[in-house]
Amino acid sequence: MNLLGSLAATLVLLFCGAAMADTSADTEVNYLLEFVEASGCVFHRNGSDHDSADAADHLRLKYRRGGKYVNNADQFIERLASESSWTGKAYTVTCDGVTRPSGEWLQEALDAYRQGAS
C-alpha cells in the first residue's frame, strides 16, 4: 500500500473510532436523561425545586448546547449535570426523603448501567 492509501486507511479508522465513541457517549447520556425523567425525584437547582421531567428537560437542553464540551457520560455529569453554569451552585436531588448531590447520584446510576451492560 502506498503512503496515500495508508493515510486514507488511518483517517477512516480514526473517523470510525470517533463516531463509535460519540455513539457510546450519547447512549450513556441518553440513558442518564431517561433515568432522571423516570426517577420521580425532586431536583433542586438555583433555589428552586423541579420535578424529574423538568430536570430531564433542563439537562437535555444543557447537553444540546454544551455537548461539545463533553466526550463521555462522566464528563456530562461533571461538567453539565452537577452544578449551574450560571451561578456555580451545586445541583441536589431528593429521592425517598434523602437529599444528595446530583453528580454523585448520577455517577452511581451510570456505574450501575455500565455494570449491567457488560
XYZ file of N, CA, C and O in Angstrom:
472
model
N 0.857 -1.166 0.000
C 0.000 0.000 0.000
C 0.905 1.232 0.000
O 1.874 1.292 0.717
N 0.549 2.224 -0.796
C 1.363 3.432 -0.851
C 1.038 4.361 0.318
O 0.120 4.110 1.095
N 1.804 5.422 0.432
C 1.643 6.360 1.548
C 0.252 6.984 1.564
O -0.371 7.103 2.621
N -0.257 7.363 0.407
C -1.580 7.971 0.336
C -2.661 6.986 0.771
O -3.564 7.336 1.548
N -2.567 5.757 0.326
C -3.534 4.733 0.725
C -3.470 4.458 2.217
O -4.488 4.276 2.880
N -2.259 4.441 2.770
C -2.078 4.208 4.195
C -2.676 5.356 5.003
O -3.331 5.136 6.023
N -2.459 6.576 4.551
C -3.022 7.743 5.229
C -4.547 7.699 5.192
O -5.210 7.956 6.199
N -5.112 7.354 4.051
C -6.565 7.278 3.925
C -7.131 6.215 4.869
O -8.150 6.438 5.536
N -6.481 5.065 4.935
C -6.942 3.994 5.824
C -6.883 4.444 7.279
O -7.798 4.171 8.066
N -5.830 5.151 7.646
C -5.694 5.648 9.017
C -6.797 6.642 9.342
O -7.391 6.588 10.420
N -7.107 7.538 8.417
C -8.161 8.525 8.639
C -9.525 7.857 8.786
O -10.326 8.256 9.633
N -9.776 6.830 7.980
C -11.041 6.106 8.093
C -11.160 5.465 9.462
O -12.197 5.539 10.123
N -10.103 4.828 9.936
C -10.121 4.194 11.253
C -10.329 5.214 12.366
O -11.090 4.977 13.305
N -9.653 6.353 12.268
C -9.819 7.405 13.272
C -11.248 7.934 13.276
O -11.843 8.137 14.332
N -11.793 8.145 12.088
C -13.166 8.643 11.993
C -14.146 7.645 12.584
O -15.038 8.010 13.344
N -13.982 6.382 12.260
C -14.881 5.340 12.783
C -14.764 5.244 14.295
O -15.767 5.109 14.993
N -13.564 5.334 14.811
C -13.360 5.285 16.257
C -14.027 6.454 16.944
O -14.673 6.303 17.980
N -13.889 7.642 16.376
C -14.521 8.828 16.958
C -16.035 8.705 16.898
O -16.734 9.055 17.848
N -16.567 8.187 15.806
C -18.014 8.022 15.682
C -18.524 7.020 16.708
O -19.572 7.215 17.314
N -17.794 5.932 16.925
C -18.200 4.944 17.919
C -18.140 5.541 19.318
O -19.009 5.282 20.141
N -17.135 6.354 19.623
C -17.028 6.988 20.936
C -18.206 7.923 21.159
O -18.794 7.957 22.237
N -18.571 8.706 20.122
C -19.711 9.609 20.241
C -20.990 8.821 20.476
O -21.823 9.210 21.292
N -21.150 7.712 19.768
C -22.335 6.895 19.926
C -22.419 6.356 21.344
O -23.471 6.384 21.971
N -21.309 5.879 21.874
C -21.283 5.364 23.240
C -21.619 6.464 24.241
O -22.412 6.251 25.158
N -21.020 7.630 24.067
C -21.298 8.755 24.970
C -22.770 9.136 24.888
O -23.427 9.310 25.923
N -23.302 9.264 23.674
C -24.707 9.633 23.513
C -25.633 8.583 24.127
O -26.626 8.928 24.774
N -25.289 7.318 23.948
C -26.109 6.245 24.512
C -26.155 6.344 26.029
O -27.229 6.255 26.642
N -24.998 6.547 26.646
C -24.947 6.633 28.105
C -25.622 7.900 28.622
O -26.353 7.853 29.625
N -25.401 9.017 27.964
C -26.046 10.265 28.396
C -27.559 10.142 28.245
O -28.312 10.545 29.141
N -28.013 9.574 27.138
C -29.452 9.397 26.953
C -30.034 8.463 28.014
O -31.152 8.689 28.492
N -29.275 7.444 28.391
C -29.723 6.586 29.491
C -29.906 7.433 30.758
O -30.915 7.316 31.454
N -28.914 8.266 31.075
C -28.996 9.094 32.284
C -30.182 10.050 32.228
O -30.877 10.245 33.236
N -30.444 10.625 31.075
C -31.581 11.536 30.941
C -32.898 10.797 31.166
O -33.798 11.319 31.846
N -33.006 9.590 30.637
C -34.208 8.788 30.860
C -34.309 8.365 32.331
O -35.404 8.334 32.898
N -33.173 8.051 32.931
C -33.128 7.688 34.349
C -33.648 8.841 35.213
O -34.467 8.637 36.109
N -33.178 10.042 34.924
C -33.624 11.228 35.666
C -35.132 11.398 35.504
O -35.860 11.558 36.483
N -35.598 11.335 34.267
C -37.012 11.572 33.989
C -37.917 10.552 34.690
O -38.983 10.910 35.206
N -37.492 9.313 34.741
C -38.305 8.250 35.333
C -38.153 8.153 36.855
O -38.908 7.426 37.501
N -37.230 8.897 37.420
C -36.891 8.729 38.840
C -37.994 9.150 39.803
O -38.121 8.599 40.886
N -38.769 10.150 39.433
C -39.771 10.678 40.354
C -39.183 11.492 41.491
O -39.887 11.872 42.426
N -37.890 11.781 41.416
C -37.213 12.549 42.464
C -37.431 14.049 42.247
O -37.837 14.483 41.174
N -37.117 14.827 43.268
C -37.209 16.282 43.197
C -35.797 16.836 43.050
O -34.895 16.481 43.814
N -35.615 17.709 42.060
C -34.308 18.285 41.785
C -34.292 19.731 42.256
O -35.252 20.465 42.062
N -33.189 20.096 42.858
C -33.028 21.440 43.399
C -31.954 22.149 42.576
O -30.816 21.693 42.522
N -32.391 23.256 41.954
C -31.483 23.994 41.080
C -31.675 25.481 41.310
O -32.772 26.004 41.136
N -30.600 26.126 41.745
C -30.612 27.581 41.947
C -31.772 28.045 42.829
O -32.436 29.033 42.540
N -32.010 27.311 43.903
C -33.027 27.701 44.867
C -34.445 27.296 44.525
O -35.371 27.628 45.265
N -34.634 26.588 43.414
C -35.976 26.156 43.023
C -36.038 24.639 42.941
O -35.046 23.986 42.615
N -37.223 24.112 43.224
C -37.457 22.674 43.102
C -38.085 22.377 41.751
O -38.924 23.150 41.258
N -37.698 21.255 41.172
C -38.196 20.841 39.860
C -38.501 19.356 39.892
O -37.751 18.574 40.488
N -39.595 18.975 39.223
C -39.885 17.548 39.152
C -38.916 16.881 38.170
O -38.153 17.555 37.471
N -38.967 15.567 38.139
C -37.979 14.827 37.353
C -38.091 15.097 35.852
O -37.077 15.139 35.156
N -39.292 15.306 35.355
C -39.459 15.603 33.927
C -38.826 16.954 33.579
O -38.123 17.074 32.561
N -39.052 17.965 34.419
C -38.433 19.275 34.189
C -36.917 19.199 34.289
O -36.197 19.828 33.508
N -36.431 18.420 35.250
C -34.984 18.271 35.413
C -34.375 17.620 34.184
O -33.326 18.057 33.684
N -35.016 16.579 33.671
C -34.507 15.905 32.476
C -34.511 16.853 31.279
O -33.543 16.892 30.507
N -35.571 17.641 31.138
C -35.632 18.614 30.041
C -34.503 19.631 30.150
O -33.875 19.997 29.149
N -34.242 20.099 31.360
C -33.168 21.065 31.576
C -31.810 20.459 31.214
O -30.995 21.103 30.537
N -31.579 19.229 31.629
C -30.302 18.576 31.320
C -30.175 18.279 29.827
O -29.072 18.360 29.272
N -31.294 17.966 29.172
C -31.253 17.772 27.716
C -30.836 19.069 27.012
O -30.032 19.064 26.084
N -31.401 20.169 27.474
C -31.049 21.471 26.906
C -29.567 21.758 27.112
O -28.872 22.184 26.180
N -29.077 21.503 28.312
C -27.659 21.741 28.584
C -26.784 20.844 27.708
O -25.742 21.286 27.216
N -27.201 19.607 27.493
C -26.424 18.689 26.652
C -26.449 19.132 25.193
O -25.425 19.086 24.510
N -27.611 19.590 24.711
C -27.684 20.088 23.325
C -26.755 21.288 23.137
O -26.062 21.399 22.131
N -26.770 22.188 24.100
C -25.965 23.406 23.983
C -24.500 23.199 24.335
O -23.631 23.846 23.773
N -24.226 22.337 25.315
C -22.859 22.189 25.806
C -22.225 20.849 25.539
O -21.138 20.572 26.040
N -22.888 20.019 24.744
C -22.370 18.682 24.463
C -20.992 18.673 23.835
O -20.234 17.713 24.000
N -20.646 19.755 23.162
C -19.318 19.822 22.536
C -18.198 19.891 23.574
O -17.039 19.685 23.252
N -18.563 20.149 24.824
C -17.568 20.237 25.891
C -17.398 18.925 26.653
O -16.673 18.874 27.633
N -18.104 17.892 26.221
C -18.002 16.596 26.887
C -17.714 15.502 25.864
O -18.240 15.525 24.760
N -16.867 14.572 26.252
C -16.519 13.452 25.381
C -17.106 12.138 25.848
O -17.001 11.140 25.147
N -17.691 12.121 27.046
C -18.250 10.895 27.593
C -19.276 11.247 28.672
O -19.425 12.408 29.043
N -19.954 10.225 29.155
C -21.007 10.452 30.147
C -20.455 10.950 31.480
O -21.121 11.706 32.185
N -19.235 10.539 31.824
C -18.625 11.026 33.064
C -18.436 12.542 33.005
O -18.698 13.248 33.977
N -17.984 13.034 31.857
C -17.819 14.480 31.699
C -19.167 15.190 31.652
O -19.278 16.321 32.116
N -20.178 14.541 31.096
C -21.524 15.115 31.115
C -21.953 15.371 32.557
O -22.445 16.452 32.890
N -21.738 14.367 33.410
C -22.112 14.523 34.819
C -21.301 15.643 35.454
O -21.856 16.542 36.094
N -20.004 15.585 35.268
C -19.103 16.551 35.911
C -19.308 17.976 35.419
O -19.375 18.912 36.218
N -19.444 18.147 34.112
C -19.439 19.494 33.527
C -20.821 20.105 33.320
O -20.954 21.331 33.259
N -21.851 19.256 33.179
C -23.163 19.801 32.850
C -24.259 19.462 33.850
O -25.211 20.227 33.993
N -24.163 18.334 34.534
C -25.293 17.862 35.342
C -25.080 17.979 36.844
O -25.921 17.519 37.610
N -23.993 18.592 37.275
C -23.699 18.665 38.711
C -23.875 20.048 39.318
O -24.039 20.171 40.526
N -23.821 21.060 38.474
C -23.941 22.422 39.004
C -24.423 23.372 37.931
O -24.331 23.089 36.734
N -24.908 24.509 38.382
C -25.373 25.548 37.479
C -24.195 26.211 36.793
O -23.227 26.602 37.443
N -24.304 26.338 35.493
C -23.246 27.034 34.756
C -23.356 28.548 34.950
O -22.410 29.263 34.681
N -24.484 29.011 35.461
C -24.672 30.447 35.693
C -24.210 30.862 37.075
O -23.525 31.861 37.219
N -24.613 30.095 38.082
C -24.310 30.504 39.460
C -23.174 29.703 40.090
O -22.619 30.120 41.097
N -22.877 28.542 39.519
C -21.852 27.673 40.108
C -22.362 26.875 41.296
O -21.616 26.102 41.893
N -23.645 27.034 41.633
C -24.219 26.299 42.762
C -24.467 24.849 42.362
O -24.965 24.569 41.274
N -24.151 23.948 43.292
C -24.339 22.518 43.045
C -25.826 22.182 42.946
O -26.647 22.751 43.664
N -26.152 21.270 42.043
C -27.490 20.710 41.976
C -27.590 19.608 43.026
O -26.632 18.884 43.270
N -28.776 19.474 43.614
C -29.031 18.350 44.503
C -30.322 17.674 44.064
O -31.120 18.241 43.306
N -30.497 16.463 44.550
C -31.674 15.671 44.218
C -32.180 15.024 45.503
O -31.384 14.595 46.335
N -33.508 15.008 45.669
C -34.110 14.355 46.824
C -34.956 13.183 46.329
O -35.909 13.368 45.576
N -34.557 11.988 46.772
C -35.281 10.759 46.454
C -35.592 10.052 47.761
O -34.682 9.870 48.588
N -36.838 9.694 47.939
C -37.255 8.985 49.151
C -36.803 9.702 50.421
O -36.333 9.076 51.376
N -36.897 11.032 50.420
C -36.567 11.821 51.601
C -35.090 12.059 51.840
O -34.717 12.708 52.803
N -34.232 11.561 50.963
C -32.782 11.722 51.117
C -32.274 12.682 50.044
O -32.490 12.455 48.854
N -31.616 13.756 50.486
C -31.063 14.745 49.564
C -29.569 14.535 49.436
O -28.868 14.349 50.441
N -29.098 14.579 48.197
C -27.662 14.392 47.946
C -27.267 15.122 46.667
O -28.121 15.517 45.882
N -25.977 15.303 46.431
C -25.528 15.965 45.198
C -25.956 15.170 43.961
O -25.846 13.934 43.939
N -26.443 15.860 42.966
C -26.916 15.174 41.766
C -25.783 14.448 41.046
O -26.003 13.370 40.483
N -24.589 15.018 41.061
C -23.470 14.376 40.381
C -23.146 13.015 40.968
O -22.895 12.047 40.238
N -23.181 12.937 42.269
C -22.917 11.660 42.958
C -23.993 10.634 42.599
O -23.709 9.478 42.299
N -25.233 11.075 42.631
C -26.371 10.214 42.320
C -26.300 9.710 40.878
O -26.502 8.523 40.608
N -26.001 10.605 39.952
C -25.913 10.230 38.543
C -24.723 9.310 38.272
O -24.826 8.391 37.464
N -23.606 9.554 38.945
C -22.436 8.696 38.742
C -22.741 7.270 39.196
O -22.348 6.305 38.538
N -23.457 7.128 40.303
C -23.845 5.789 40.758
C -24.763 5.114 39.743
O -24.636 3.915 39.480
N -25.685 5.877 39.173
C -26.583 5.319 38.153
C -25.797 4.897 36.916
O -26.053 3.832 36.342
N -24.833 5.707 36.516
C -24.008 5.384 35.345
C -23.162 4.142 35.618
O -23.066 3.254 34.767
N -22.573 4.052 36.796
C -21.771 2.871 37.143
C -22.628 1.603 37.106
O -22.201 0.574 36.586
N -23.838 1.681 37.646
C -24.743 0.529 37.645
C -25.131 0.158 36.215
O -25.189 -1.023 35.864
N -25.389 1.156 35.379
C -25.719 0.913 33.967
C -24.568 0.208 33.262
O -24.786 -0.763 32.544
N -23.375 0.678 33.479
C -22.202 0.067 32.845
C -21.980 -1.365 33.318
O -21.599 -2.221 32.533
N -22.221 -1.625 34.587
C -22.059 -2.998 35.099
C -23.090 -3.919 34.478
O -22.795 -5.067 34.151
N -24.294 -3.415 34.293
C -25.354 -4.218 33.676
C -25.147 -4.426 32.193
O -25.571 -5.428 31.638
N -24.468 -3.471 31.560
C -24.241 -3.564 30.113
C -23.078 -4.493 29.777
O -22.960 -4.953 28.649
N -22.214 -4.769 30.759
C -21.053 -5.605 30.438
C -21.307 -7.068 30.666
O -22.290 -7.509 31.125
